[in-house]
mmCIF file of C-alpha atoms in Angstrom:
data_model
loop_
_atom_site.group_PDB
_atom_site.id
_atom_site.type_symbol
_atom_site.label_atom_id
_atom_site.label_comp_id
_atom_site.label_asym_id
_atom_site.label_seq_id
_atom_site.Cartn_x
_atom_site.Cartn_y
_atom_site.Cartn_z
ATOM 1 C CA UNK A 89 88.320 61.174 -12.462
ATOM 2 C CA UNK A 90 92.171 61.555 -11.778
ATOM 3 C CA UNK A 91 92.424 57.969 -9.556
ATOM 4 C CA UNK A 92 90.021 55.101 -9.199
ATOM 5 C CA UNK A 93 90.884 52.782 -6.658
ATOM 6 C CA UNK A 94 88.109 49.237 -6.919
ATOM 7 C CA UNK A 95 88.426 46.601 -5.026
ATOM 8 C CA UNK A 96 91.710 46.403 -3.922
ATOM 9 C CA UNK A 97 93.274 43.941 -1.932
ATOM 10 C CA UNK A 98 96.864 43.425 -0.551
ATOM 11 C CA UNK A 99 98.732 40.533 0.723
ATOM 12 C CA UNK A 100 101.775 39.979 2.582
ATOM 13 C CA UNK A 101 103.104 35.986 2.409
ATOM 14 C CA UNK A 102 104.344 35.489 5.844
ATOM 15 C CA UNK A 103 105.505 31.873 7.770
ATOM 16 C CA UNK A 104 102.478 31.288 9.742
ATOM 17 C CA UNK A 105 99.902 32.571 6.870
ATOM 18 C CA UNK A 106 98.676 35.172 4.682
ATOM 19 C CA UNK A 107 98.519 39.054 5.902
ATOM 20 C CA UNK A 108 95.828 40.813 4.140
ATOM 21 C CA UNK A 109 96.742 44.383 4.914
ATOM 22 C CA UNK A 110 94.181 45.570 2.357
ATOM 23 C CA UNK A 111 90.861 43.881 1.977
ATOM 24 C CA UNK A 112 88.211 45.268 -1.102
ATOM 25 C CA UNK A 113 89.325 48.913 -0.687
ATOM 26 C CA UNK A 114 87.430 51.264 -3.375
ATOM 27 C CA UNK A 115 87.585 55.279 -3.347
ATOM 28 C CA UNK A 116 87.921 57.568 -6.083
ATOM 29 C CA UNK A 117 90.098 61.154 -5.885
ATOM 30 C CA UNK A 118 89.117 63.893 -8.389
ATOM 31 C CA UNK A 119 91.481 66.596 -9.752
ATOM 32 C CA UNK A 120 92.108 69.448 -7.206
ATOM 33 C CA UNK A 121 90.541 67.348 -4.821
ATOM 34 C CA UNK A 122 92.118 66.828 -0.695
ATOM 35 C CA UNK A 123 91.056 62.585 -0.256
ATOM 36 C CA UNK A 124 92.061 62.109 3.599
ATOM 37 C CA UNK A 125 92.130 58.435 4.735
ATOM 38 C CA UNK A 126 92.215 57.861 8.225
ATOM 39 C CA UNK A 127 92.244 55.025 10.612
ATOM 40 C CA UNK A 128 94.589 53.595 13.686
ATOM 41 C CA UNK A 129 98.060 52.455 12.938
ATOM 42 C CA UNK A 130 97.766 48.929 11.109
ATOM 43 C CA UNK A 131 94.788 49.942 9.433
ATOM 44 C CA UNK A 132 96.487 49.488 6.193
ATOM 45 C CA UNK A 133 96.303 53.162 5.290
ATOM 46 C CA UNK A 134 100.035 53.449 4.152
ATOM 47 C CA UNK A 135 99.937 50.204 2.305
ATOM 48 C CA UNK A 136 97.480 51.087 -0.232
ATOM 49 C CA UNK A 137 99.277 54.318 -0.977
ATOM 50 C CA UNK A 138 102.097 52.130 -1.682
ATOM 51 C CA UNK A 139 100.121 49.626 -3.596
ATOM 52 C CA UNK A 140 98.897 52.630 -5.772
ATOM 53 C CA UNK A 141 102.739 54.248 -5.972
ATOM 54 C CA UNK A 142 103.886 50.353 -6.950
ATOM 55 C CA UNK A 143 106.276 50.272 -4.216
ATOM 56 C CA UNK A 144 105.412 47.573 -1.883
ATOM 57 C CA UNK A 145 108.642 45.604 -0.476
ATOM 58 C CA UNK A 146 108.731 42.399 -1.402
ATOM 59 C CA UNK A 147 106.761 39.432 -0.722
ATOM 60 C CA UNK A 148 103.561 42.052 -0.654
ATOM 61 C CA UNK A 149 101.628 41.922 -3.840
ATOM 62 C CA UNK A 150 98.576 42.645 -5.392
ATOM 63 C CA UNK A 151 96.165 40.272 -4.763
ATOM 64 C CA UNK A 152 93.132 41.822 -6.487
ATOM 65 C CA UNK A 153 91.470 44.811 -7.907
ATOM 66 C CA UNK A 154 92.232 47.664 -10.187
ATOM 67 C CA UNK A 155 94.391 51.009 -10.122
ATOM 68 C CA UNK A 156 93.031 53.599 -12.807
ATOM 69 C CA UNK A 157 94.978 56.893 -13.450
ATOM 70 C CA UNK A 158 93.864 59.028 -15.716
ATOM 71 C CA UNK A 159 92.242 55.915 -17.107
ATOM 72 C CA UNK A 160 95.333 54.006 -17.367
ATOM 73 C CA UNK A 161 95.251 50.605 -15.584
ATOM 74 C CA UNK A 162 98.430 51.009 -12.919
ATOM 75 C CA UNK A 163 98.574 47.376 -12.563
ATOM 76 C CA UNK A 164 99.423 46.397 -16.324
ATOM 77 C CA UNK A 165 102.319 49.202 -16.382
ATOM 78 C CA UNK A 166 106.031 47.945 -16.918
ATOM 79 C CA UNK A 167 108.732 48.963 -14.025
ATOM 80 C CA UNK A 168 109.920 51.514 -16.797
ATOM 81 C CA UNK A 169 106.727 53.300 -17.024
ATOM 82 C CA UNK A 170 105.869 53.146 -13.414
ATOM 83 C CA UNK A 171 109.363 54.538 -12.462
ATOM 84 C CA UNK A 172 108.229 57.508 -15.679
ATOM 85 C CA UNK A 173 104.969 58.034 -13.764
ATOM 86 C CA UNK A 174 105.940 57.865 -10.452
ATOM 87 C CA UNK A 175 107.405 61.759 -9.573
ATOM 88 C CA UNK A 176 106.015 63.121 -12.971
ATOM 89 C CA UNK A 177 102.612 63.048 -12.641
ATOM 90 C CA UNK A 178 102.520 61.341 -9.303
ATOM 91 C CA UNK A 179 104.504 62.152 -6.239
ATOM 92 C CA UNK A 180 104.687 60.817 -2.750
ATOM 93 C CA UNK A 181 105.885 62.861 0.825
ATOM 94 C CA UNK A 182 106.735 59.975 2.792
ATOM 95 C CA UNK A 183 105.974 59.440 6.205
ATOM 96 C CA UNK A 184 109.534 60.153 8.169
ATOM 97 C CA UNK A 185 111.640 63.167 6.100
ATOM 98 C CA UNK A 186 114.650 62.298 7.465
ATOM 99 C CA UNK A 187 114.999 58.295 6.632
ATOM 100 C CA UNK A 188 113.275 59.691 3.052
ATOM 101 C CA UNK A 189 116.475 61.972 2.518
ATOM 102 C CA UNK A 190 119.532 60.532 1.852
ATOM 103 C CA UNK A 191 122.230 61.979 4.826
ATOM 104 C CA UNK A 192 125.276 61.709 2.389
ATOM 105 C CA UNK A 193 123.877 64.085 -0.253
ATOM 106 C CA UNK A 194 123.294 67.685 0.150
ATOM 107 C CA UNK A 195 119.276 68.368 -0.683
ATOM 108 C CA UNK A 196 119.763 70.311 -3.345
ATOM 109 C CA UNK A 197 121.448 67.609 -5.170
ATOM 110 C CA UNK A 198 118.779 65.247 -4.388
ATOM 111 C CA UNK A 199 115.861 67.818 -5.797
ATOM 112 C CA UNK A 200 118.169 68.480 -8.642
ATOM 113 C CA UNK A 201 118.444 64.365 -9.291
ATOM 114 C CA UNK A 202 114.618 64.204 -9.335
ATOM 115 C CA UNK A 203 114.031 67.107 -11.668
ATOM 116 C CA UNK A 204 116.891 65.528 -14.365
ATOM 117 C CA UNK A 205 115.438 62.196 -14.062
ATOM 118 C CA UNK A 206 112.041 63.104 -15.734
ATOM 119 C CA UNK A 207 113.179 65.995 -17.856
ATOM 120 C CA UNK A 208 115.782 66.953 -19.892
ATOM 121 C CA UNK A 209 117.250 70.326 -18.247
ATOM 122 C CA UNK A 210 120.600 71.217 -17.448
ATOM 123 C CA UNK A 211 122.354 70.984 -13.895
ATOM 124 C CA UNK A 212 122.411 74.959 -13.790
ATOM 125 C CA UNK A 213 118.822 75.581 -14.930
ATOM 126 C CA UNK A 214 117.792 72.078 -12.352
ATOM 127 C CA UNK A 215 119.484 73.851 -9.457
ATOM 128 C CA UNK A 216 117.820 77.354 -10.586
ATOM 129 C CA UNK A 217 114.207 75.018 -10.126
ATOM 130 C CA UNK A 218 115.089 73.559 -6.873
ATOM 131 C CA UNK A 219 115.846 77.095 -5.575
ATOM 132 C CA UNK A 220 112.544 78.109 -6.739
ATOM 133 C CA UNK A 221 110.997 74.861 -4.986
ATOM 134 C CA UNK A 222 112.396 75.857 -1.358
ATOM 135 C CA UNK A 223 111.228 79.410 -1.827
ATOM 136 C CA UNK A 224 108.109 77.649 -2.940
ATOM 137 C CA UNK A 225 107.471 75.624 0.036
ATOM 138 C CA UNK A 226 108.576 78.392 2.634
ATOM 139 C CA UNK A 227 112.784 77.637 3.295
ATOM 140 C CA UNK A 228 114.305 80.729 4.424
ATOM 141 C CA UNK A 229 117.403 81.905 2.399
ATOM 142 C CA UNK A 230 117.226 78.979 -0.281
ATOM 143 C CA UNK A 231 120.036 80.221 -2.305
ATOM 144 C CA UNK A 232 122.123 79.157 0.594
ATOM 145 C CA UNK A 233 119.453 75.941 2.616
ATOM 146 C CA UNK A 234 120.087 74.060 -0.922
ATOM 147 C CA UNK A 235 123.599 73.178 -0.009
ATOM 148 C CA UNK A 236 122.691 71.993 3.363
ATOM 149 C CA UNK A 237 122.714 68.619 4.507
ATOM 150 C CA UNK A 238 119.426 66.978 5.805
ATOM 151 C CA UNK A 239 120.845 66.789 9.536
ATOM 152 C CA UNK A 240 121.382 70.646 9.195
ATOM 153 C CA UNK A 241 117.984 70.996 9.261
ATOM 154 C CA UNK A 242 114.691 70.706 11.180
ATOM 155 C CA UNK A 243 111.644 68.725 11.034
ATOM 156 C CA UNK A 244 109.799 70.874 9.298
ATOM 157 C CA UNK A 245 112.336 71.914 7.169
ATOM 158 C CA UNK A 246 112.889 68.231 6.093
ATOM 159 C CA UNK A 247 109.169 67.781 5.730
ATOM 160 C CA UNK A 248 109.572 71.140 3.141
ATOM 161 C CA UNK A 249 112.271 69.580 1.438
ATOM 162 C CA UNK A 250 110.719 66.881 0.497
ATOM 163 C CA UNK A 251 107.424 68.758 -0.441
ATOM 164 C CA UNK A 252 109.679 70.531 -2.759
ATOM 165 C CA UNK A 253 111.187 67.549 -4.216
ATOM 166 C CA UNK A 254 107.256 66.170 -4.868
ATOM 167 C CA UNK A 255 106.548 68.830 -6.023
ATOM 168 C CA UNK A 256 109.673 68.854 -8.635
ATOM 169 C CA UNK A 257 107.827 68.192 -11.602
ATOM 170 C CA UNK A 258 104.296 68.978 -11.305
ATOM 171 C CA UNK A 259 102.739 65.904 -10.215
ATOM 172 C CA UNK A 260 98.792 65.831 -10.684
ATOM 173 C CA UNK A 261 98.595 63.462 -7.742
ATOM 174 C CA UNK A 262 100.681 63.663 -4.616
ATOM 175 C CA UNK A 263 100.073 61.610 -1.813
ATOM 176 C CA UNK A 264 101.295 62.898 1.709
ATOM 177 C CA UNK A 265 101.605 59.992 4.176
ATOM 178 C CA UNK A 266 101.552 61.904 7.987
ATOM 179 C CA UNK A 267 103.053 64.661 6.854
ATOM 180 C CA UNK A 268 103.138 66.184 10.201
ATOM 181 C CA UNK A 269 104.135 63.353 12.092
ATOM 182 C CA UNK A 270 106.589 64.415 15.076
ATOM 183 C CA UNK A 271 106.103 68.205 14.104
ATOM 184 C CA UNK A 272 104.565 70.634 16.655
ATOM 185 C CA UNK A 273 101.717 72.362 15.915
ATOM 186 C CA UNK A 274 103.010 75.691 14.871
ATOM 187 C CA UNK A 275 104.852 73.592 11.886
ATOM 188 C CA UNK A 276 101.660 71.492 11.291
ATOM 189 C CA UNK A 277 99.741 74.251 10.632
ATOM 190 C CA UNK A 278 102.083 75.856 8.296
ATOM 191 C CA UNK A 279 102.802 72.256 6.692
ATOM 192 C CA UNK A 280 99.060 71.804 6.092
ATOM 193 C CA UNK A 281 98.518 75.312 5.245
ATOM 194 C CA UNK A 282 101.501 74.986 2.269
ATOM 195 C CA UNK A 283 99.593 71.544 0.980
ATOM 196 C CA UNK A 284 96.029 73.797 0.675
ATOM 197 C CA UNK A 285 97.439 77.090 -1.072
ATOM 198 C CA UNK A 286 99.545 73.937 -3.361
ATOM 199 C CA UNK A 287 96.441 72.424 -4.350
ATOM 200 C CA UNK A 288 94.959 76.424 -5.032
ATOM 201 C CA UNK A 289 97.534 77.258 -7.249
ATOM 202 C CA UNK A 290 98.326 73.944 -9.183
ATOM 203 C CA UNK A 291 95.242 72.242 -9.144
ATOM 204 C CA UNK A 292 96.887 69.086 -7.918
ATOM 205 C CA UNK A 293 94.697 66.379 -6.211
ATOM 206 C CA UNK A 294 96.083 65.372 -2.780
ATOM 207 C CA UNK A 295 95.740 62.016 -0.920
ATOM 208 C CA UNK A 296 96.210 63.011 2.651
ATOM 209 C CA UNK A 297 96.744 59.787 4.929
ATOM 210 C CA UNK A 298 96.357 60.724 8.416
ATOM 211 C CA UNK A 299 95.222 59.265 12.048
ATOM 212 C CA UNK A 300 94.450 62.758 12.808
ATOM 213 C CA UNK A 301 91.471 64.081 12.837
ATOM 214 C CA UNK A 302 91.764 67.752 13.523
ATOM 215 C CA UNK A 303 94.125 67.757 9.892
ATOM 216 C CA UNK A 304 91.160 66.187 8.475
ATOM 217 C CA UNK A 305 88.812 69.247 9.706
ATOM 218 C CA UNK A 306 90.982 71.685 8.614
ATOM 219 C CA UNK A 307 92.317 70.334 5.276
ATOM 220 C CA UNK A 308 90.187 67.213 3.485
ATOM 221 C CA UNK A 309 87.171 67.550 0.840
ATOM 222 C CA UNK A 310 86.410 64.264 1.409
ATOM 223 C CA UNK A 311 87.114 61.481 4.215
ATOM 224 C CA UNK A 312 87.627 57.485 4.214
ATOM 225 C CA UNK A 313 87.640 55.785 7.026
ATOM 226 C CA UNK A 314 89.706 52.263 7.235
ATOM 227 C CA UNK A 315 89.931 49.814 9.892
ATOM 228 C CA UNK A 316 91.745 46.394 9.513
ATOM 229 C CA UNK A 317 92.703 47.401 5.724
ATOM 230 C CA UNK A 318 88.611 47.710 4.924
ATOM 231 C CA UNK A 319 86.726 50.769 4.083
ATOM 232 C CA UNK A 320 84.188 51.267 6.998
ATOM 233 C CA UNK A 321 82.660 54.672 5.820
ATOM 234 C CA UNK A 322 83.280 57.447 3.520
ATOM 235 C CA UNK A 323 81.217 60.564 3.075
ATOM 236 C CA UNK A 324 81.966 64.354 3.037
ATOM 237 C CA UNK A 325 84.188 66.217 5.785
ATOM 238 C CA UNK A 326 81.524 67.709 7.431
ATOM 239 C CA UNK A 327 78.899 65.127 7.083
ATOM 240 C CA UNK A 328 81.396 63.131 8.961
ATOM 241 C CA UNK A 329 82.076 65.123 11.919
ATOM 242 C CA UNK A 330 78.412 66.480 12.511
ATOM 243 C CA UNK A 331 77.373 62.880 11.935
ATOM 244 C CA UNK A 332 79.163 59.995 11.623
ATOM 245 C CA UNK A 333 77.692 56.676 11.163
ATOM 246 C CA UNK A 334 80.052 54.191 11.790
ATOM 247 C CA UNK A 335 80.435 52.833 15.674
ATOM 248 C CA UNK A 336 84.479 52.821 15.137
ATOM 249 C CA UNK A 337 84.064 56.472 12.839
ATOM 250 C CA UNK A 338 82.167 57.580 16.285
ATOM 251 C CA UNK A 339 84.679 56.228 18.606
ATOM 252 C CA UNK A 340 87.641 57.773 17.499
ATOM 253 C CA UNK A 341 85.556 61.532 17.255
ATOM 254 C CA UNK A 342 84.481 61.135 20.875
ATOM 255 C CA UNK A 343 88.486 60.631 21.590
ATOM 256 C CA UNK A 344 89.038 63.704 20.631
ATOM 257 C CA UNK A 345 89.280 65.739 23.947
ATOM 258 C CA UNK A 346 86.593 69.042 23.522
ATOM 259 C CA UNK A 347 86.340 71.917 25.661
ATOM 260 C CA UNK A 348 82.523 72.156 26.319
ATOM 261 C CA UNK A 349 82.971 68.742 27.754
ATOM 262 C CA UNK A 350 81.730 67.640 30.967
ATOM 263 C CA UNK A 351 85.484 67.403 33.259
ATOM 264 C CA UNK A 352 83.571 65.264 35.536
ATOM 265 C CA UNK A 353 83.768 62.256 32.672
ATOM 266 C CA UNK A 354 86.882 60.323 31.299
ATOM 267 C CA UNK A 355 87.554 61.036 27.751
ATOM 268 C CA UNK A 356 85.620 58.115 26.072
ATOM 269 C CA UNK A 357 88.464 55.519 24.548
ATOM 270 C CA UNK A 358 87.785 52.678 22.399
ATOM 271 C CA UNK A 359 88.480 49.242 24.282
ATOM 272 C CA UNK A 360 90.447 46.516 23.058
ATOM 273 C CA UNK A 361 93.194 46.963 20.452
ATOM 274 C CA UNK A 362 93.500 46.289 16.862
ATOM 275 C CA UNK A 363 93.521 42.499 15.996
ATOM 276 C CA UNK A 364 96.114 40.382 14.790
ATOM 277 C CA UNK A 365 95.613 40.567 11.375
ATOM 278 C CA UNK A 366 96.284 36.138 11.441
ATOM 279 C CA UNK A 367 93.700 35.869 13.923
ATOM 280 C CA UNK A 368 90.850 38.191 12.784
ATOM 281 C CA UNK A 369 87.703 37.610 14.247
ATOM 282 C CA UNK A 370 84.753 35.918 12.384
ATOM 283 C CA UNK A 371 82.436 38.430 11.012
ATOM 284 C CA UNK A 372 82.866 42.367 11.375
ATOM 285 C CA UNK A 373 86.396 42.720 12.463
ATOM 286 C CA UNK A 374 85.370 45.878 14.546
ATOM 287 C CA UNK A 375 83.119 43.127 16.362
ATOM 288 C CA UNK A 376 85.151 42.756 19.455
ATOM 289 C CA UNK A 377 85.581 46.357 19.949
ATOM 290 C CA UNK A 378 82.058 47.362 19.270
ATOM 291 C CA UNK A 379 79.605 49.091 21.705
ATOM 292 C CA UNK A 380 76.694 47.875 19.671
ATOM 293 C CA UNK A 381 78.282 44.691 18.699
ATOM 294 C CA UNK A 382 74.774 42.560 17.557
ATOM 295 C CA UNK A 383 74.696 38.586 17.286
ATOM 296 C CA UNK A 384 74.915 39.348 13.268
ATOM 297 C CA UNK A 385 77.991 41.050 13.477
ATOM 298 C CA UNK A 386 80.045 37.947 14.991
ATOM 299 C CA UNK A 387 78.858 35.869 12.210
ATOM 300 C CA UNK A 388 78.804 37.568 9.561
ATOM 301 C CA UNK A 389 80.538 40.560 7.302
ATOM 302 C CA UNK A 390 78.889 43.377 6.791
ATOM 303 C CA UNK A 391 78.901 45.165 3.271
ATOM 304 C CA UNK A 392 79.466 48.923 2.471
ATOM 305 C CA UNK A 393 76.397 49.909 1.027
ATOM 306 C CA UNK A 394 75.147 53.603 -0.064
ATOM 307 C CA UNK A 395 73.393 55.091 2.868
ATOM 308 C CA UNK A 396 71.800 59.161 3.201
ATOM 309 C CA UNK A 397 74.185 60.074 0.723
ATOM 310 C CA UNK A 398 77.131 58.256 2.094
ATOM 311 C CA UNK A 399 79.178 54.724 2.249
ATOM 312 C CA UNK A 400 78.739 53.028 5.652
ATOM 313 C CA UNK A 401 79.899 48.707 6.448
ATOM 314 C CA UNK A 402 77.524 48.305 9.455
ATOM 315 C CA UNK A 403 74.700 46.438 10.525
ATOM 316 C CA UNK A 404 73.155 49.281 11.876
ATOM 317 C CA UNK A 405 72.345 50.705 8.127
ATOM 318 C CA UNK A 406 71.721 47.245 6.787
ATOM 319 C CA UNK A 407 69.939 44.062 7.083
ATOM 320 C CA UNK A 408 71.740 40.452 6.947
ATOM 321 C CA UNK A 409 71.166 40.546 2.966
ATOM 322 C CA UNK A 410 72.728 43.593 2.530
ATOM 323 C CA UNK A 411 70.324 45.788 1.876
ATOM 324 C CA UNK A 412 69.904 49.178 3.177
ATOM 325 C CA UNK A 413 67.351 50.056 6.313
ATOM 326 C CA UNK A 414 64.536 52.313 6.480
ATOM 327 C CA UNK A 415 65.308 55.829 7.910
ATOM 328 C CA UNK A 416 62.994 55.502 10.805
ATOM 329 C CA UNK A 417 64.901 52.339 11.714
ATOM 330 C CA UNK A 418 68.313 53.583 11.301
ATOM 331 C CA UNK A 419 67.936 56.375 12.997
ATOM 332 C CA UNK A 420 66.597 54.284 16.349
ATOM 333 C CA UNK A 421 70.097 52.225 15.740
ATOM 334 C CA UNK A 422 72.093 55.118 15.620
ATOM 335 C CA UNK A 423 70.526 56.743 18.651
ATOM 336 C CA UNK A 424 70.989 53.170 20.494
ATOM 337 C CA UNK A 425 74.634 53.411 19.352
ATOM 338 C CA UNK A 426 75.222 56.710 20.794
ATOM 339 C CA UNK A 427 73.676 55.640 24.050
ATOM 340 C CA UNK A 428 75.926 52.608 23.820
ATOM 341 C CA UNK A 429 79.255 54.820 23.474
ATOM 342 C CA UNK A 430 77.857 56.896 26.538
ATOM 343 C CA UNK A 431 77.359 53.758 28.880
ATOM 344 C CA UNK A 432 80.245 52.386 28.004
ATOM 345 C CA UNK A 433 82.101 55.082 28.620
ATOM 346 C CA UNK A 434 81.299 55.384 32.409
ATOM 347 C CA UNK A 435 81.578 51.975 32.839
ATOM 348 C CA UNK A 436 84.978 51.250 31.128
ATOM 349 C CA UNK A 437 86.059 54.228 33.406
ATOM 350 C CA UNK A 438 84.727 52.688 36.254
ATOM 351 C CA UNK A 439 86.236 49.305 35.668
ATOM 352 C CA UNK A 440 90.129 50.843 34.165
ATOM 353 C CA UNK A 441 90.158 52.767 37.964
ATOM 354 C CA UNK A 442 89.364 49.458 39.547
ATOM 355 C CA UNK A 443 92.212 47.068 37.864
ATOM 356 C CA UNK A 444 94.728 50.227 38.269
ATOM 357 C CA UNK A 445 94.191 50.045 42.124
ATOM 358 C CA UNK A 446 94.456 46.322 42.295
ATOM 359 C CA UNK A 447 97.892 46.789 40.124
ATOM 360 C CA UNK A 448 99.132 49.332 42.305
ATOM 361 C CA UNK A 449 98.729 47.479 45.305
ATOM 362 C CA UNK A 450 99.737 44.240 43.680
ATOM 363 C CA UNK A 451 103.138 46.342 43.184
ATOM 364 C CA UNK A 452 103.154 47.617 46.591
ATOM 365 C CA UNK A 453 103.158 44.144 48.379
ATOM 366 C CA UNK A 454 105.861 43.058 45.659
ATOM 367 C CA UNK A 455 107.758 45.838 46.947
ATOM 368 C CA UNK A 456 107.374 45.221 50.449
ATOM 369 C CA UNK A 457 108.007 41.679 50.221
ATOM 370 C CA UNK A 458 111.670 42.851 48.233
ATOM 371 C CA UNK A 459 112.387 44.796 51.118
ATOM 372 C CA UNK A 460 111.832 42.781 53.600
ATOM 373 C CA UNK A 461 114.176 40.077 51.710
ATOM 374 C CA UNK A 462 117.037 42.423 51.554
ATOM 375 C CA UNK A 463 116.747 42.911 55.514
#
């Protein structure tokens, strides 16, 4: 086991309360292993790969839990030997190359500065690594890209440059946060195809955070799911997308648009948004957006519990002690659940058409009314 992640939980102080952005998150990545974690935006994805990297801004902290790598407990390490760990053995892509990379500094300096800083080489035989690196990681020409500045660049040529500076000293870990955020897919593909043959020829374990799901298809082992900073289900790639378990896990795969659907239907969309993480409501907090939402699941918190194989928090799989169904009745909940998605999805259509037309024609006779005001 590379990382063990149990428990954790992460708070932000704020004036009106506390912000639990991460609430009794547990997953464990092996070595050469791809660990996606997906979820919405303010599903508190990116904060527990900071919580793991110790760099959360202040006032977030730590509330609770543990942090093993390679069996050594994260959360008892100094600043001096996080700051040794950190980009040694574990490396981070962050989320937007170009506020990552400093725009005063040419990139080859600042791939040079990270190699120096955890090993004792020589500027000449630094620079000779970082060219390596961007030849690594696909930069045309690096003998002459490793003067550039990062505004000379692309996107994806950012997003490679700081792949090669993760990559600067062999990390066993890395953890990409949206790596191909803002790219287009030509780049994505060769982005996520560079982080596969990586993991091939090093061995590294990744921790690919993501909201997307066709990255996940094409690149994870494994997949967690998170929704208001919990765990709602984990279980193997493809045992996720031929069945997933969770009503949230099967909302955002029926998002996805398909081309052997029916073009008669809206795509389905799940209603609501995500709540205010002050004013969470009692019980599941997926309650509110839930086509199967039962009178259990407004009371009370479901538990993830081991179910065919799998991690699921849902009533569906479990009864109000926690304790896992029988088959036969699970699968008559998740057929319900499906039917659920599939109702609701012609009559949220139905209903979105109906308050667009009374907007538009609420506008209309604002407009008119304007009009006739400036005659």
């Amino acid at each position: 086991m590379l990382l063990s992640v149990k428990n954790l939980s992460t708070e932000f102080p704020v004036k009106k309360g506390i912000v639990r952005a991460v609430e009794d998150v547990s997953f464990d990545v092996d070595a050469g292993e791809i660990l996606a974690i997906v979820g919405e935006s303010g599903s508190g994805k990116s904060v527990t790969s900071l919580s793991v990297m110790g760099l959360l801004a202040e006032p977030g902290r730590v509330a609770a839990g543990s942090m093993e790598f390679e069996g050594r407990d994260l959360a008892t390490l100094s600043e001096k030997d996080y700051r040794e760990l950190r980009g040694n053995d574990m490396a981070m892509i962050f989320q937007e190359p170009m506020t990552s990379l400093n725009p005063v500094y040419r990139v080859g300096k600042q791939i040079v500065e990270a190699i120096r800083t955890h090993e004792k080489v020589s500027k000449k035989e630094a620079r000779e690594r970082a060219i390596d690196l961007l030849r690594k990681v696909g930069i045309p020409s690096p003998e002459k890209r490793i003067d550039d500045y990062p505004h000379q660049m692309s996107g994806g040529m950012r997003q490679r440059v700081m792949i090669a500076m993760a990559l600067a000293c062999n990390p066993k870990l890395l953890i990409a946060d949206e790596p191909t955020t803002a790219l287009d897919v030509t780049i994505q593909a060769q982005i996520l195809d560079l982080l596969r043959r990586l993991r091939d020829d090093t061995g590294m374990a990744v921790l690919l955070i993501t909201h997307d799901l066709g990255v996940v298809s094409e690149t994870a082992d494994r997949v967690v799911v998170m929704y208001c900073g919990q765990v709602v289900e984990e279980a193997e790639v493809r045992a996720l997308f031929d069945h997933p378990m969770h009503p949230y896990t099967l909302g955002l795969l029926k998002s996805i648009p398909r081309l052997e659907d029916d073009d008669t239907k809206r795509l389905y969309m799940i209603k609501g948004m995500v709540p205010n993480p002050l004013e969470m409501p009692p019980g599941c907090h997926f309650s509110d957006r839930c086509d199967s939402c039962m009178d259990i699941c407004r009371t009370q918190m479901p538990k993830l519990v081991d179910a065919g194989g799998r991690k699921v928090r849902c009533f569906l799989y479990e009864d109000a002690d926690g304790h896992v169904k029988s088959d036969a009745a699970i699968a008559e909940a998740e057929a319900e659940a499906v039917a659920d998605a599939e109702a609701a999805r012609e009559v949220e259509t139905a209903e979105a058409l109906l308050a667009g037309e009374e907007i538009r024609e609420a506008e209309l006779e604002e407009l008119g009314k304007d009009e006739e005001g400036i005659r």
